[in-house]
Coordinates of C-alpha atoms in Angstrom, one line a residue:
M1 CA 72.3 30.0 56.9
S2 CA 73.0 30.8 60.6
E3 CA 72.8 27.9 63.0
Y4 CA 70.5 29.3 65.8
V5 CA 69.5 32.4 67.8
A6 CA 69.5 32.9 71.5
V7 CA 67.0 35.3 73.2
D8 CA 66.9 36.9 76.6
T9 CA 65.4 40.1 78.1
A10 CA 66.0 42.6 80.9
S11 CA 63.9 45.3 82.5
P12 CA 65.7 48.1 84.3
P13 CA 64.2 49.1 87.6
G14 CA 62.9 52.6 88.3
G15 CA 61.8 55.3 85.9
D16 CA 58.4 56.8 85.2
L17 CA 57.7 54.6 82.2
F18 CA 58.4 50.9 82.2
F19 CA 60.3 49.4 79.3
T20 CA 62.0 46.1 78.6
V21 CA 64.9 45.2 76.3
G22 CA 64.9 42.0 74.2
V23 CA 68.1 40.8 72.7
V24 CA 68.3 38.2 69.9
V25 CA 71.9 37.0 69.2
E26 CA 72.3 35.1 66.0
I27 CA 75.1 32.5 65.9
S28 CA 76.7 31.7 62.5
D29 CA 79.5 29.4 63.8
K30 CA 78.7 27.6 67.1
D31 CA 82.2 26.2 67.7
K32 CA 83.9 29.6 67.0
F33 CA 81.3 31.3 69.2
R34 CA 81.7 29.0 72.2
S35 CA 85.5 28.9 72.0
Y36 CA 85.7 32.7 72.1
Y37 CA 83.1 32.9 74.8
F38 CA 84.9 30.5 77.2
E39 CA 88.2 32.2 76.6
K40 CA 86.8 35.6 77.6
I41 CA 84.7 34.3 80.5
R42 CA 87.6 32.3 82.0
N43 CA 89.8 35.4 81.8
F44 CA 87.1 37.5 83.5
L45 CA 86.7 35.0 86.3
R46 CA 90.4 34.7 86.9
T47 CA 90.8 38.5 86.9
H48 CA 88.1 38.9 89.5
Q49 CA 89.0 35.7 91.5
I50 CA 85.5 34.2 91.0
E51 CA 85.5 30.4 91.5
I52 CA 82.7 28.5 89.9
P53 CA 82.7 24.9 88.5
F54 CA 81.1 25.8 85.2
P55 CA 82.1 29.0 83.4
V56 CA 78.8 30.2 82.1
I57 CA 77.6 33.4 83.9
K58 CA 74.8 35.9 83.8
A59 CA 74.7 39.6 84.6
R60 CA 73.6 38.8 88.1
T61 CA 76.8 36.7 88.7
I62 CA 78.8 39.9 88.2
V63 CA 76.6 41.9 90.5
D64 CA 76.8 39.3 93.2
N65 CA 80.6 38.6 93.0
L66 CA 82.2 42.0 92.4
P67 CA 82.7 44.8 94.9
S68 CA 80.2 47.5 94.2
Y69 CA 82.9 49.9 93.0
E70 CA 84.0 47.4 90.3
I71 CA 80.6 46.3 89.0
R72 CA 80.1 49.1 86.4
D73 CA 83.6 48.8 84.9
G74 CA 83.5 45.0 85.0
N75 CA 80.2 44.8 83.2
Q76 CA 81.3 47.3 80.6
R77 CA 84.5 45.4 79.8
L78 CA 82.8 42.1 79.6
V79 CA 79.9 43.3 77.4
Q80 CA 82.4 44.8 75.1
D81 CA 84.2 41.4 74.8
L82 CA 80.9 39.5 74.3
I83 CA 79.5 41.7 71.6
S84 CA 82.8 41.4 69.7
N85 CA 82.4 37.6 69.5
P86 CA 83.3 36.6 65.8
G87 CA 80.7 33.8 65.9
I88 CA 77.9 36.4 66.0
S89 CA 76.2 37.2 62.6
R90 CA 73.4 39.5 63.8
I91 CA 72.2 41.2 66.9
N92 CA 68.5 42.2 67.0
I93 CA 67.2 44.6 69.7
S94 CA 63.6 45.1 70.6
I95 CA 62.7 47.9 73.1
G96 CA 59.2 47.2 74.5
W97 CA 56.8 49.5 76.2
Y98 CA 53.1 50.3 75.9
G99 CA 51.8 53.9 75.8
A100 CA 48.0 53.3 75.8
D101 CA 45.4 51.6 77.9
V102 CA 44.7 47.9 77.3
Q103 CA 41.5 45.9 77.5
L104 CA 42.2 42.2 77.9
G105 CA 39.4 40.3 76.2
F106 CA 39.6 37.3 78.6
K107 CA 39.4 39.5 81.8
D108 CA 36.2 41.1 82.9
S109 CA 37.8 44.3 84.2
A110 CA 38.5 47.9 83.4
N111 CA 41.2 48.9 81.0
L112 CA 44.8 48.4 82.2
N113 CA 47.2 51.3 82.2
G114 CA 49.8 50.8 79.5
N115 CA 52.7 50.7 82.1
T116 CA 50.8 48.0 84.1
F117 CA 50.2 45.9 81.1
A118 CA 53.9 46.1 80.0
S119 CA 55.2 45.2 83.5
D120 CA 52.6 42.5 84.4
Y121 CA 52.0 40.9 81.1
L122 CA 54.3 41.9 78.2
E123 CA 57.5 41.4 80.2
Q124 CA 56.6 37.7 80.9
Y125 CA 56.7 36.7 77.2
F126 CA 58.8 39.5 75.7
N127 CA 61.4 36.9 74.7
I128 CA 58.8 35.6 72.2
V129 CA 58.0 39.1 71.0
A130 CA 61.7 39.9 70.4
L131 CA 62.1 36.6 68.5
W132 CA 59.0 37.5 66.4
R133 CA 60.5 40.9 65.5
Y134 CA 63.9 39.3 64.6
H135 CA 62.1 37.0 62.1
K136 CA 60.0 39.9 60.7
S137 CA 63.0 42.3 60.4
H138 CA 65.1 40.1 58.1
T139 CA 64.5 38.1 54.9
Q140 CA 67.6 36.1 54.3
N141 CA 69.5 33.3 56.1
L142 CA 67.2 33.3 59.2
A143 CA 68.1 30.8 61.9
P144 CA 65.7 27.8 62.1
E145 CA 66.3 27.2 65.8
A146 CA 65.8 29.4 68.9
L147 CA 67.2 29.0 72.4
I148 CA 65.0 31.0 74.8
D149 CA 65.6 31.7 78.5
N150 CA 62.4 30.3 80.0
V151 CA 59.1 32.0 79.1
Q152 CA 55.7 32.2 80.9
G153 CA 52.5 34.1 80.4
H154 CA 49.7 34.2 77.9
I155 CA 49.7 33.2 74.2
T156 CA 49.6 35.9 71.5
K157 CA 49.7 36.0 67.8
A158 CA 53.5 36.6 68.1
W159 CA 53.7 33.2 69.9
K160 CA 51.7 31.4 67.2
Y161 CA 54.0 33.0 64.5
C162 CA 57.2 31.9 66.3
G163 CA 55.8 28.4 66.8
N164 CA 55.3 28.0 63.1
E165 CA 58.7 29.4 62.1
F166 CA 61.2 28.1 64.7
D167 CA 62.3 24.9 66.5
L168 CA 61.8 26.4 69.9
N169 CA 63.8 25.3 73.0
F170 CA 62.9 26.8 76.4
I171 CA 65.8 26.6 78.8
P172 CA 65.2 27.1 82.6
N173 CA 68.3 28.9 84.0
G174 CA 69.3 29.1 80.3
D175 CA 71.6 32.1 80.9
L176 CA 73.6 30.0 83.3
T177 CA 73.6 26.9 81.0
Y178 CA 74.4 28.0 77.4
P179 CA 77.0 30.6 76.3
S180 CA 74.6 32.1 73.7
L181 CA 71.9 32.8 76.3
S182 CA 74.5 34.1 78.8
T183 CA 75.6 36.5 76.1
A184 CA 72.1 37.7 75.3
D185 CA 71.4 38.1 79.1
I186 CA 74.5 40.2 79.7
I187 CA 73.9 42.4 76.6
A188 CA 70.3 42.9 77.6
Y189 CA 71.2 43.9 81.2
N190 CA 73.9 46.3 80.2
L191 CA 71.9 47.8 77.4
G192 CA 68.9 48.3 79.6
T193 CA 71.0 50.0 82.3
Y194 CA 72.6 52.2 79.6
L195 CA 69.1 53.2 78.2
A196 CA 67.8 53.9 81.8
G197 CA 70.5 56.5 82.0
H198 CA 68.9 58.4 79.1
E199 CA 65.7 59.2 80.8
E200 CA 65.8 62.7 79.4
D201 CA 65.4 61.2 75.9
K202 CA 62.1 60.0 74.5
L203 CA 61.5 56.3 74.5
T204 CA 61.1 56.6 70.7
N205 CA 64.8 57.5 70.6
F206 CA 65.9 54.4 72.4
P207 CA 66.2 52.1 69.3
D208 CA 68.7 54.5 67.8
I209 CA 70.6 54.8 71.0
A210 CA 70.6 51.0 71.4
S211 CA 71.8 50.5 67.8
E212 CA 74.7 52.9 68.3
Y213 CA 75.6 51.2 71.6
I214 CA 75.9 47.8 69.9
I215 CA 77.6 49.1 66.7
Q216 CA 80.4 50.8 68.7
R217 CA 81.2 47.4 70.3
R218 CA 80.7 44.9 67.5
N219 CA 83.5 43.0 65.8
W220 CA 84.7 45.1 62.9
D221 CA 86.3 42.2 61.1
V222 CA 83.0 40.3 61.0
Q223 CA 80.7 43.3 61.1
P224 CA 77.5 41.5 62.2
Y225 CA 74.2 43.1 61.2
I226 CA 72.6 45.3 63.9
H227 CA 68.9 46.2 64.0
A228 CA 67.0 47.9 66.8
E229 CA 63.3 48.9 66.9
A230 CA 60.5 49.9 69.2
V231 CA 57.7 47.4 70.0
N232 CA 54.7 49.1 71.5
E233 CA 51.0 49.7 70.8
R234 CA 51.4 49.8 67.1
Y235 CA 51.8 46.0 67.3
T236 CA 48.8 45.5 69.6
D237 CA 47.3 42.7 67.5
H238 CA 50.5 40.5 68.0
I239 CA 51.5 41.4 71.5
V240 CA 48.3 41.7 73.5
P241 CA 46.7 38.4 74.5
T242 CA 43.0 37.9 73.7
L243 CA 42.6 34.4 75.1
P244 CA 43.2 33.1 78.7
Y245 CA 45.5 30.3 77.6
T246 CA 49.1 30.3 78.8
I247 CA 52.3 29.0 77.2
Q248 CA 53.1 25.4 78.1
D249 CA 56.8 25.8 78.5
S250 CA 57.6 22.2 79.4
I251 CA 56.6 21.0 75.9
H252 CA 59.6 22.9 74.6
Y253 CA 62.3 21.7 77.0
P254 CA 65.3 20.2 75.1
H255 CA 66.0 16.6 76.0
P256 CA 67.6 14.9 77.8
V257 CA 66.3 16.7 80.8
L258 CA 68.0 16.5 84.2
F259 CA 65.2 16.6 86.8
I260 CA 66.4 17.7 90.3
H261 CA 64.4 16.3 93.3
D262 CA 65.3 18.3 96.4
E263 CA 63.5 18.4 99.7
I264 CA 66.2 20.2 101.7
L265 CA 67.0 23.5 100.0
S266 CA 63.9 24.1 97.9
G267 CA 61.8 25.6 100.6
E268 CA 60.7 29.2 100.9
D269 CA 64.0 30.6 99.4
K270 CA 64.1 28.9 96.0
S271 CA 67.2 30.8 95.1
V272 CA 69.5 28.8 97.3
L273 CA 69.8 25.6 95.2
P274 CA 70.6 27.3 91.9
R275 CA 73.6 29.1 93.6
T276 CA 75.3 25.8 94.7
D277 CA 78.2 24.1 93.0
F278 CA 76.0 21.1 92.6
H279 CA 73.5 23.0 90.5
A280 CA 76.3 24.5 88.4
I281 CA 77.6 20.9 87.7
A282 CA 74.0 19.9 86.8
R283 CA 73.9 22.7 84.2
K284 CA 77.3 21.6 82.9
W285 CA 75.7 18.2 82.3
A286 CA 72.8 19.9 80.5
Y287 CA 75.2 21.9 78.3
E288 CA 77.3 18.9 77.4
N289 CA 74.2 16.9 76.5
D290 CA 72.3 19.7 74.7
G291 CA 69.5 19.4 77.4
C292 CA 68.3 21.4 80.4
V293 CA 67.9 21.3 84.2
V294 CA 64.4 21.4 85.7
N295 CA 63.1 21.0 89.2
L296 CA 61.1 17.8 89.5
K297 CA 57.4 18.3 89.6
P298 CA 55.7 14.8 89.6
S299 CA 52.3 16.2 88.6
R300 CA 53.5 17.3 85.2
L301 CA 56.2 14.7 84.6
P302 CA 54.3 12.1 82.5
G303 CA 53.7 14.5 79.7
I304 CA 57.3 15.5 79.2
L305 CA 59.3 12.5 80.2
R306 CA 61.6 10.9 77.6
S307 CA 64.0 8.0 77.5
D308 CA 67.5 9.1 78.5
D309 CA 66.2 11.7 81.0
V310 CA 67.8 11.7 84.4
I311 CA 66.4 12.2 87.9
V312 CA 68.9 13.3 90.5
Y313 CA 68.0 13.6 94.2
T314 CA 70.0 15.7 96.6
K315 CA 71.5 14.2 99.7
G316 CA 68.9 13.9 102.4
S317 CA 66.0 14.0 100.0
D318 CA 63.7 10.9 99.8
S319 CA 64.8 8.7 96.9
S320 CA 61.6 6.8 96.9
V321 CA 59.8 9.4 94.8
P322 CA 62.2 9.3 91.9
R323 CA 62.4 5.5 92.0
L324 CA 58.6 5.2 92.1
L325 CA 58.4 7.4 89.0
Q326 CA 60.9 5.2 87.4
D327 CA 58.8 2.1 88.2
L328 CA 55.7 3.8 86.9
H329 CA 57.3 4.5 83.5
P330 CA 58.6 1.1 82.4
T331 CA 58.7 2.1 78.7
K332 CA 61.2 4.9 79.4
E333 CA 64.9 4.3 80.0
L334 CA 65.4 6.6 83.0
E335 CA 68.5 7.0 85.1
I336 CA 68.2 7.7 88.8
M337 CA 71.3 8.9 90.7
D338 CA 72.0 10.9 93.9
S339 CA 73.8 14.3 93.8
D340 CA 77.1 12.8 94.9
E341 CA 77.1 10.4 91.9
L342 CA 76.5 13.3 89.5
I343 CA 79.2 15.4 91.0
D344 CA 81.7 12.5 90.9
E345 CA 80.8 11.7 87.3
L346 CA 81.5 15.3 86.1
T347 CA 84.4 16.2 88.3
S348 CA 86.5 13.0 88.2

């Protein structure tokens, strides 16, 4: 039996009809997979003189750090290497779109255009849809655990199905924390870009194009199983929500959780903190402890707090909030530290 799967999605911009690509990477040997991944990523970072304290990257890392004239070739070389990872046993591709109007039962409004439904609703939880199709498309040696780059949106029958079949782990910033989610992200981004260049083809041809793209790049010694399919209105009963309830992502965070309390950089531009070395070091901590990194939100903390979780406050932020939360949870063994302490612990 395979150890676990990693799921991520990408939606190429532009085009007359919206579509999203879901990639499920099944890992048969975690140690072999991670060793190969780090070797290839470190070589890539050295080649392009990218300095980061934790060598797990996403497609956006490449776009942000390479000159524009190198982005395409850099992406293509890296995705070739990552698809060839000998620790991968299957790659499942779902191409999602919606070609009909949709009536959401919990909204008192007119029918939604299919494109609008796909971009405003389906995209938010397409990780779950792709995971559901992985499980329905195979019958043997299915992985029991799923790592999923964080999900939001409404619950569906596909969500209920996955909840009963998998040990689910939602990872905020997962594609910058775990090599398997990084791999799924980079494959999804590159495959989506490749498919967007085939606008002259019908969407119904995209699964065959996607399957050929992956097969040409897979490891021919291991020959992982490749499957690609369309997910659209034929699966309405499983992918269109009928109730107003939304997915509670925090219930599925893997622990220990490192909560970051920041009052300095988490203002209007919430993208600043995740791009710092400190945040990368925090993600390294999460990777080494099989956990995740989450921004501290005191209002929802009590329901998800566990012993051995850690609250880190950044320099200049008020430490009284984390310490008060620690005092109010005397039955939990929580560790409080400042950002300098975490950096020293992981870089000494």
